[in-house]
Coordinates of C-alpha atoms and ligand atoms in Angstrom, one line a residue:
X1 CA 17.5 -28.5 -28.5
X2 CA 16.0 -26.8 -25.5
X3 CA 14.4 -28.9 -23.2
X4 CA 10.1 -30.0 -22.9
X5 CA 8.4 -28.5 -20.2
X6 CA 8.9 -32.1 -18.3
X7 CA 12.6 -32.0 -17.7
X8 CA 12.4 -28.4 -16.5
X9 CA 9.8 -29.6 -14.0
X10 CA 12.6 -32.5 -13.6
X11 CA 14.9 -29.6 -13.2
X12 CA 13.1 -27.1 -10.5
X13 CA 12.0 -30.8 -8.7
X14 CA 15.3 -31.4 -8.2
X15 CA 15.5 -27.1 -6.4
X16 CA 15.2 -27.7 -2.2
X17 CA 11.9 -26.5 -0.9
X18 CA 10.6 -25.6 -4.0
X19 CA 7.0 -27.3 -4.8
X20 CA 6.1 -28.4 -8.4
X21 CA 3.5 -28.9 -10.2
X22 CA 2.8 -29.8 -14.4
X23 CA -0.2 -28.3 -16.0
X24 CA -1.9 -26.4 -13.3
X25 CA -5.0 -25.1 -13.4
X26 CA -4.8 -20.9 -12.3
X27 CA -8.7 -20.4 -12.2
X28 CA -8.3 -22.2 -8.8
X29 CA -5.5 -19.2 -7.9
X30 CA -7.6 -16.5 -8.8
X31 CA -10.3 -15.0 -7.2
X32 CA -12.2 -14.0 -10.7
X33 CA -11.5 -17.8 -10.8
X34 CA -10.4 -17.8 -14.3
X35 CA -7.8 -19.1 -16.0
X36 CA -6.5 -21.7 -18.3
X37 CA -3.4 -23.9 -17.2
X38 CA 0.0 -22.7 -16.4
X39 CA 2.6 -25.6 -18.5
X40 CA 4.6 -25.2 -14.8
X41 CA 3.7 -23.6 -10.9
X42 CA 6.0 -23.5 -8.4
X43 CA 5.8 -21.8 -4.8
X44 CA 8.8 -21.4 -2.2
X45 CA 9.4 -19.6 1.0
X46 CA 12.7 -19.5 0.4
X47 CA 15.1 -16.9 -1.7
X48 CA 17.9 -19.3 -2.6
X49 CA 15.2 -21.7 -4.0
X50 CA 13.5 -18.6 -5.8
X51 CA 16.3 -17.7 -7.5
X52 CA 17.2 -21.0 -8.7
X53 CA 14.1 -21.3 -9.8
X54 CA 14.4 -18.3 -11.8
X55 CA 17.9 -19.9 -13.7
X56 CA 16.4 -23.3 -14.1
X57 CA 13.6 -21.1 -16.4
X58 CA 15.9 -18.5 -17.6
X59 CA 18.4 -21.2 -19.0
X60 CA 15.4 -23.3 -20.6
X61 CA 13.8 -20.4 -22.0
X62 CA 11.0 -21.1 -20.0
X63 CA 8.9 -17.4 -19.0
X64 CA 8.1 -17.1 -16.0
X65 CA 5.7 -15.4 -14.5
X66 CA 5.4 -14.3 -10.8
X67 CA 1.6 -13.7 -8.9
X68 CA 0.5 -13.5 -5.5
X69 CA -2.6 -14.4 -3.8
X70 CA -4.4 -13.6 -7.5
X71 CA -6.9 -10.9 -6.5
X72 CA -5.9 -8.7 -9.2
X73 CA -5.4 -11.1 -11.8
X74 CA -7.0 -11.7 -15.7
X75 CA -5.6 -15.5 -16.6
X76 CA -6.1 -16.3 -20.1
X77 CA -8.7 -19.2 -20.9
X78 CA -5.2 -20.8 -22.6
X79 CA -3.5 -20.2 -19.2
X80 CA 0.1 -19.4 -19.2
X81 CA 3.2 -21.2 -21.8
X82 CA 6.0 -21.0 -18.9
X83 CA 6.6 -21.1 -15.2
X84 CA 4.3 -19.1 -12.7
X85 CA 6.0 -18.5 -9.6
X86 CA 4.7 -17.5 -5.9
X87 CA 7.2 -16.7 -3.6
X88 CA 5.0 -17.6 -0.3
X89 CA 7.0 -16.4 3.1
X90 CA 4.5 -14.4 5.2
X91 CA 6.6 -14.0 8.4
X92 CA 5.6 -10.8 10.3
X93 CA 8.1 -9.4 12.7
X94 CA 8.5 -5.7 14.3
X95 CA 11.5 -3.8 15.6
X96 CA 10.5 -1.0 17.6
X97 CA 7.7 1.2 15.4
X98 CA 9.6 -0.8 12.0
X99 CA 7.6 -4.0 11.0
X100 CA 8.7 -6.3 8.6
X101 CA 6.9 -8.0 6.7
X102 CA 7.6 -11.2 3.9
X103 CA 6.5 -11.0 0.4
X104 CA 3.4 -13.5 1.0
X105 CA 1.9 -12.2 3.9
X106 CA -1.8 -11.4 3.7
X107 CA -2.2 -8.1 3.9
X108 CA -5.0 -7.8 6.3
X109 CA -2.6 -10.0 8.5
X110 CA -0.2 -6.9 8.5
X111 CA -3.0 -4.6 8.8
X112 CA -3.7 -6.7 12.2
X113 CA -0.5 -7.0 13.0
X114 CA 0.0 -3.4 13.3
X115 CA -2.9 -2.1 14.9
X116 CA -2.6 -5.0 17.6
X117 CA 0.4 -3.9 18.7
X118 CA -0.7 -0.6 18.8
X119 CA 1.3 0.9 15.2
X120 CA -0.7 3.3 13.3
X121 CA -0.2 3.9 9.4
X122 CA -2.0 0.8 7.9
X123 CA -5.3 0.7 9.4
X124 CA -7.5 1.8 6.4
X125 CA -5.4 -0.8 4.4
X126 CA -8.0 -3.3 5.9
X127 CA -9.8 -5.7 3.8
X128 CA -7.7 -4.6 0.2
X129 CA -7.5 -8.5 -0.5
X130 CA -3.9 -10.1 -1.6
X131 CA -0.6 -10.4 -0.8
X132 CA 1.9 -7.9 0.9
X133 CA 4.6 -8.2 -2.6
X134 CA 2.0 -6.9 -4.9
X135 CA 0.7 -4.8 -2.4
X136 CA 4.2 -3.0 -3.0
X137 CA 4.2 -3.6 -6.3
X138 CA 1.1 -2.0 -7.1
X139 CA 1.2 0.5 -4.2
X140 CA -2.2 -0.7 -2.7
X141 CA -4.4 1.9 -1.1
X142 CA -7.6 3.0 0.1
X143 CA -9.5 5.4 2.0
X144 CA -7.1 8.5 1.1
X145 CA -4.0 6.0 1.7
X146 CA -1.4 4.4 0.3
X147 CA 1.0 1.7 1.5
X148 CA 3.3 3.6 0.2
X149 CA 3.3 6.3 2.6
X150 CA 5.4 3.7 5.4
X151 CA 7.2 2.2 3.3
X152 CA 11.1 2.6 4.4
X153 CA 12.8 0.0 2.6
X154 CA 12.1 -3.0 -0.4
X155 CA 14.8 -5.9 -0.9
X156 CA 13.8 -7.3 -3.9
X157 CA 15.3 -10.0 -6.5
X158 CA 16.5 -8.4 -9.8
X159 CA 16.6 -11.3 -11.8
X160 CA 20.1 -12.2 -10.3
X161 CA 20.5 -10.8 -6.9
X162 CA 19.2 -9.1 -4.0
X163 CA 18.6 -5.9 -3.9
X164 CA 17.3 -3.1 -1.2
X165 CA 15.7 0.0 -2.4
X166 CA 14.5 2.7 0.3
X167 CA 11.4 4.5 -0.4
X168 CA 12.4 7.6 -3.4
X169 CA 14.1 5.0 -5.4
X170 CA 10.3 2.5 -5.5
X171 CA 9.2 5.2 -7.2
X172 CA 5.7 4.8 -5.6
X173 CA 3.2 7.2 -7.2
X174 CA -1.0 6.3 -7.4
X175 CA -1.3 2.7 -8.0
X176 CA 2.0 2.6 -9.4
X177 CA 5.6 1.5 -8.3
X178 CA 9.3 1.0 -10.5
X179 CA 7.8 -2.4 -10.1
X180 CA 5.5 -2.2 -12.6
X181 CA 7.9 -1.2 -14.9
X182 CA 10.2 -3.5 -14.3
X183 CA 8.6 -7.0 -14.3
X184 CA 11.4 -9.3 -13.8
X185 CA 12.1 -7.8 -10.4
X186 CA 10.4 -9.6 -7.5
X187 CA 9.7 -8.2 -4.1
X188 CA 10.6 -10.4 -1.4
X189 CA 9.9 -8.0 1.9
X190 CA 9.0 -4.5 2.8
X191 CA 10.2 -2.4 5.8
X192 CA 7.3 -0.3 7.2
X193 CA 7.9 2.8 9.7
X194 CA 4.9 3.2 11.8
X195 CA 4.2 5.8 14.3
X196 CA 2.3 4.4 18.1
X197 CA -1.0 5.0 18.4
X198 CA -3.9 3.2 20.7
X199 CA -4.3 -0.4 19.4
X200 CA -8.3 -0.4 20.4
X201 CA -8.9 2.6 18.2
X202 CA -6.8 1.1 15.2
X203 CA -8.7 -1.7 15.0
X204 CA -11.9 -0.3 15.6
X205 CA -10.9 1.9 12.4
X206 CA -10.4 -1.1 10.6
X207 CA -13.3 -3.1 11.6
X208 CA -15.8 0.1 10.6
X209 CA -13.8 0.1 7.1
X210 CA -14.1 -3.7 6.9
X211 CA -17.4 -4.3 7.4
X212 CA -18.6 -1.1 4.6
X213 CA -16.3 -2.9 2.1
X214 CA -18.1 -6.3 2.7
X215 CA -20.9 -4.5 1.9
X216 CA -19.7 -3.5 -1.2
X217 CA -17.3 -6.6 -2.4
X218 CA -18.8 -9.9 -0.5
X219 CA -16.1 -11.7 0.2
X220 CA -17.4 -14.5 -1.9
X221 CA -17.6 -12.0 -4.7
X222 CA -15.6 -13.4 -7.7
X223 CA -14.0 -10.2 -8.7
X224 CA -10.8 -8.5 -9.1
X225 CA -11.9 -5.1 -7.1
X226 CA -12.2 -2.0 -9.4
X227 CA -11.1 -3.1 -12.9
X228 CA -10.2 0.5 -13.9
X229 CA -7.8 3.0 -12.1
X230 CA -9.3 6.5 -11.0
X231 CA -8.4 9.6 -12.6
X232 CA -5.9 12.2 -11.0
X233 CA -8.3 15.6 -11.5
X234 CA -5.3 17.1 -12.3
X235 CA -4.5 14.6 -15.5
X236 CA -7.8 15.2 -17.2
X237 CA -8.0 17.3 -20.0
X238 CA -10.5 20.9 -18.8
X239 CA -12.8 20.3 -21.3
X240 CA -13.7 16.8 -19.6
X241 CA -12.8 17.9 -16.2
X242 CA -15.5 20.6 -16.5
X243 CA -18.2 18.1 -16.8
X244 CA -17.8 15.9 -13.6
X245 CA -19.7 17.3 -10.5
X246 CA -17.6 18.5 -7.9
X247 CA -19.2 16.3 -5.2
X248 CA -17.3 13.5 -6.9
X249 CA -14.2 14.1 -6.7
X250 CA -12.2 12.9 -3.3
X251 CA -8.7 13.6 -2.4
X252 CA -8.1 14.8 -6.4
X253 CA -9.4 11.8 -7.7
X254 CA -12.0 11.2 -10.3
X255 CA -13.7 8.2 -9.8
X256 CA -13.4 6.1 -13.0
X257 CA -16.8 4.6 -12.4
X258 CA -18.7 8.2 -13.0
X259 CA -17.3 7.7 -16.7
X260 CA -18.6 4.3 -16.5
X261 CA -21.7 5.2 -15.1
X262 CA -22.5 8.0 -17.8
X263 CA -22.3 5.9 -20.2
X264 CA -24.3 2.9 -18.9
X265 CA -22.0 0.4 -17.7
X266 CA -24.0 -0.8 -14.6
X267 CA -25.7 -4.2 -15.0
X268 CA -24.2 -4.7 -18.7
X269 CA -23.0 -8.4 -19.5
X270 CA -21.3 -11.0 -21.9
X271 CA -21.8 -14.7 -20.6
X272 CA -21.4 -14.9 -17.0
X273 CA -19.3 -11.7 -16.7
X274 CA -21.4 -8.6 -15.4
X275 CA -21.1 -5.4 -14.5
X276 CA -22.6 -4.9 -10.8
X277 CA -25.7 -3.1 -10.4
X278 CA -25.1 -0.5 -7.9
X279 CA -20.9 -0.1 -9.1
X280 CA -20.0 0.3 -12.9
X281 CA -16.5 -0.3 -12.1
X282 CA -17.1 -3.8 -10.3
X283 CA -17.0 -6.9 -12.8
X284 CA -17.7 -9.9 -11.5
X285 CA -18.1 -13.8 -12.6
X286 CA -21.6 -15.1 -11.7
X287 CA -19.9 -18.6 -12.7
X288 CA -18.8 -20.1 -15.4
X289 CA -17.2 -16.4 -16.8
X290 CA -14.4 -16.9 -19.3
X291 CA -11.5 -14.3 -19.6
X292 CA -12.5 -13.7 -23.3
X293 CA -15.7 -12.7 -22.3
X294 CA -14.2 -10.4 -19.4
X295 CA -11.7 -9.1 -21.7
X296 CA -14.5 -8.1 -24.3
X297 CA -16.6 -6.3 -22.0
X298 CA -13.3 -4.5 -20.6
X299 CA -12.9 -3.3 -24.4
X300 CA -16.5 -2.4 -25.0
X301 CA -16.8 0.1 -21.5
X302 CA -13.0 1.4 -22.6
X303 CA -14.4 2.0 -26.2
X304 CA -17.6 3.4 -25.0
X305 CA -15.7 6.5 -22.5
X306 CA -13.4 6.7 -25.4
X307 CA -16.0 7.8 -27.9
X308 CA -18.3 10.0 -25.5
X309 CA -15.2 11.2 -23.4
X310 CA -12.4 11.0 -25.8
X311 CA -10.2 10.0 -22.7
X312 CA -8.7 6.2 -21.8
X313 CA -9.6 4.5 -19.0
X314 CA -6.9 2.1 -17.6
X315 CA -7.0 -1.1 -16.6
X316 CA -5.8 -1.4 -12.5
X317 CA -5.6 -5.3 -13.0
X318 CA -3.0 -7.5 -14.4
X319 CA -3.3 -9.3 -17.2
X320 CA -1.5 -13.2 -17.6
X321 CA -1.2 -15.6 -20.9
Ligands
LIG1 C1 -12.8 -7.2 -3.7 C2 -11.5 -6.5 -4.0 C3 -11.3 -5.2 -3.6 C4 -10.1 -4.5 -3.9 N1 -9.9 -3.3 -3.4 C5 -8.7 -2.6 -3.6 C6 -8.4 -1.4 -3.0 O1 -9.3 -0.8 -2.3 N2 -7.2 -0.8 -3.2 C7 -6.3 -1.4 -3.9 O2 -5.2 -0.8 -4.1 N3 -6.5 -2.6 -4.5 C8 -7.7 -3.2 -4.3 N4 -7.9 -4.5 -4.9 C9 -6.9 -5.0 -5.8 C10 -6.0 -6.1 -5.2 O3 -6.4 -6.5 -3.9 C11 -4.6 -5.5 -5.0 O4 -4.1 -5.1 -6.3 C12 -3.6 -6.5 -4.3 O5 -2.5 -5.7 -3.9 C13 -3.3 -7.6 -5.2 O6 -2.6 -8.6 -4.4 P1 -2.4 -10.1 -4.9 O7 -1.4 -10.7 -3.9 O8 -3.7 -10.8 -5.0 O9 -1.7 -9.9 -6.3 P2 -1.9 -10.7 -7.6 O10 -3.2 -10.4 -8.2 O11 -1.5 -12.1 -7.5 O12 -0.8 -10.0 -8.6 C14 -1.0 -8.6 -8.9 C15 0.3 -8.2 -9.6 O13 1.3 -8.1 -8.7 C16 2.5 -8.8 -9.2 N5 3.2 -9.4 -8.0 C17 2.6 -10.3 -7.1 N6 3.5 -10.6 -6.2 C18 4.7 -9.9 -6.5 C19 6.0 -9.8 -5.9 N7 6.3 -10.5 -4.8 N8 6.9 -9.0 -6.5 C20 6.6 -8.3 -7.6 N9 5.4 -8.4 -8.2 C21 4.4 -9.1 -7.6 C22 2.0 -9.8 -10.1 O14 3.0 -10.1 -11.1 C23 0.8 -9.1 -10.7 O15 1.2 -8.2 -11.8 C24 -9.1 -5.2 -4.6 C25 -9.3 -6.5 -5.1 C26 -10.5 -7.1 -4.8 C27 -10.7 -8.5 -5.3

């Protein structure tokens, strides 16, 4: 008989410097704030502890799910049926131009990190909210960046061991890593190569990037960011390339939110879930949103570009329960 959820939360209490908790509520770990109960949440800072973890579920059938600091997160009104895991170390630490940095760092504490000690390479990473692992994991970029691009080495957990991957084996493309494909795998630190640079100017280049992105996502906002990824230019069929105005395409990219915008998206809503006025790909919660009615007006703009555009926009957050 395989055991309740209580004697696998009897089983991971009993895992060193792991924290448990029964029946957690995930809107409170999400910035949409959204989201049902997981059955189990546990958090470490250590790898042994992590990977137990990871047995203790594995062995009682229990699935698990790993998340980071939730800013890219859809959590099911039902929550999750398993284990959610964060792995929570956020040590920062720098070897010459190499910083390293733990799975659960904040970003923007990396991004300051860097440019205070005068390394260039991750400067208009400030303000992307979240963690530094699923900054990896969903190669996190802005302003004609990507993390990416300094990445030197990942040691991850495979679901048994440790593992180190230098940059061609992660994979990394736009917005998307080996990661993504392989779910089970956990990142638990990045190696970044950065190149010297002034520190004032870095972090005045953050600070002018910051304070245009507050602008555009207060930081209050319950959101998950853009909900759709950008087109590659390249990726679009002619016929619908033809149609989008060349003064919106940046870097090769299409903007997913012209689609959006053509065909009305801006200021539509179901509940308390709205599209913003002045972005048709920013959904936020005014409140009391529920991820049904986030998840139905996700399908209504993908159904409305599919029928006037006959092309599919993608999701760029995650989805959980
Ligand atoms: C206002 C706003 C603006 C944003 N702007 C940008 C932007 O400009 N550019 C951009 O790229 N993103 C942007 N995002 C999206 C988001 O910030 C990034 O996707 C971020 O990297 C998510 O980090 P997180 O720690 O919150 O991850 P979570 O939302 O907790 O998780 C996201 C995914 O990562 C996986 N994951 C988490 N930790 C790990 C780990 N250690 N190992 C393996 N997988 C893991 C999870 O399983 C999940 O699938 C924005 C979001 C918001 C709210």
């Amino acid at each position: 008989m395989m055991p309740t959820t209580e004697e696998t939360q009897l089983r991971l209490a009993g895992i060193p410097n792991l924290t448990v908790s029964l029946h957690t509520p995930l809107a409170r770990y999400t910035r949409f704030g959204i989201g049902g109960p997981a059955d189990l949440f546990a958090e470490t800072a250590s790898p042994d502890a992590f990977a137990q973890a990871v047995a203790a579920a594995c062995a009682a059938a229990v699935p698990v799910m790993v998340i980071g600091g939730g800013t890219n997160l859809i959590v099911s009104d039902d929550g999750f049926r398993g284990l959610v895991l964060r792995y929570n170390a956020a040590g920062l630490t720098v070897d010459g131009t190499v910083v390293t940095a733990q799975a659960g760092a904040v970003l923007q504490d990396l991004v300051d990190f860097a440019n205070g000690l005068g390394l260039k390479g991750l400067e208009t990473l400030a303000g992307i909210p979240g963690w530094v692992g699923a900054a990896v994991y969903g190669n996190a970029g802005a302003y004609g960046h990507s993390l990416s691009e300094r990445v030197l080495q990942v040691r991850f957990f495979d679901g048994r061991c440790e593992r180190a991957f230098d940059n061609a084996q992660c994979e990394f493309h736009y917005r998307e890593s080996i990661f993504k494909r392989h779910k089970e795998w956990v990142i638990f630190s990045v190696d970044l190569g950065l190149t010297p640079d002034d520190a004032a100017a870095l972090t005045k280049t953050s600070a002018d990037i910051l304070k245009i992105r507050n602008e555009k996502f207060p930081p209050t906002m319950k959101c998950a960011g853009s909900i759709f990824k950008n087109f590659l230019q390249r990726d679009l069929p002619e016929t619908v390339a033809a149609q989008v105005p060349s003064a919106v395409v940046r870097e090769g990219k299409v903007p997913a939110a012209w689609f959006l915008e053509q065909v009305g998206s801006k200021g539509t809503r179901r509940g308390d879930i709205r599209v913003a006025d002045y972005h048709a790909n920013l959904i936020y919660n005014e409140g009391a949103g529920t991820a049904r009615d986030l998840c139905l007006l996700i399908a209504d703009l993908k159904q409305r570009v599919r029928e006037r555009f006959g092309i599919e926009v993608e999701e760029e957050v995650q989805y959980v329960g």
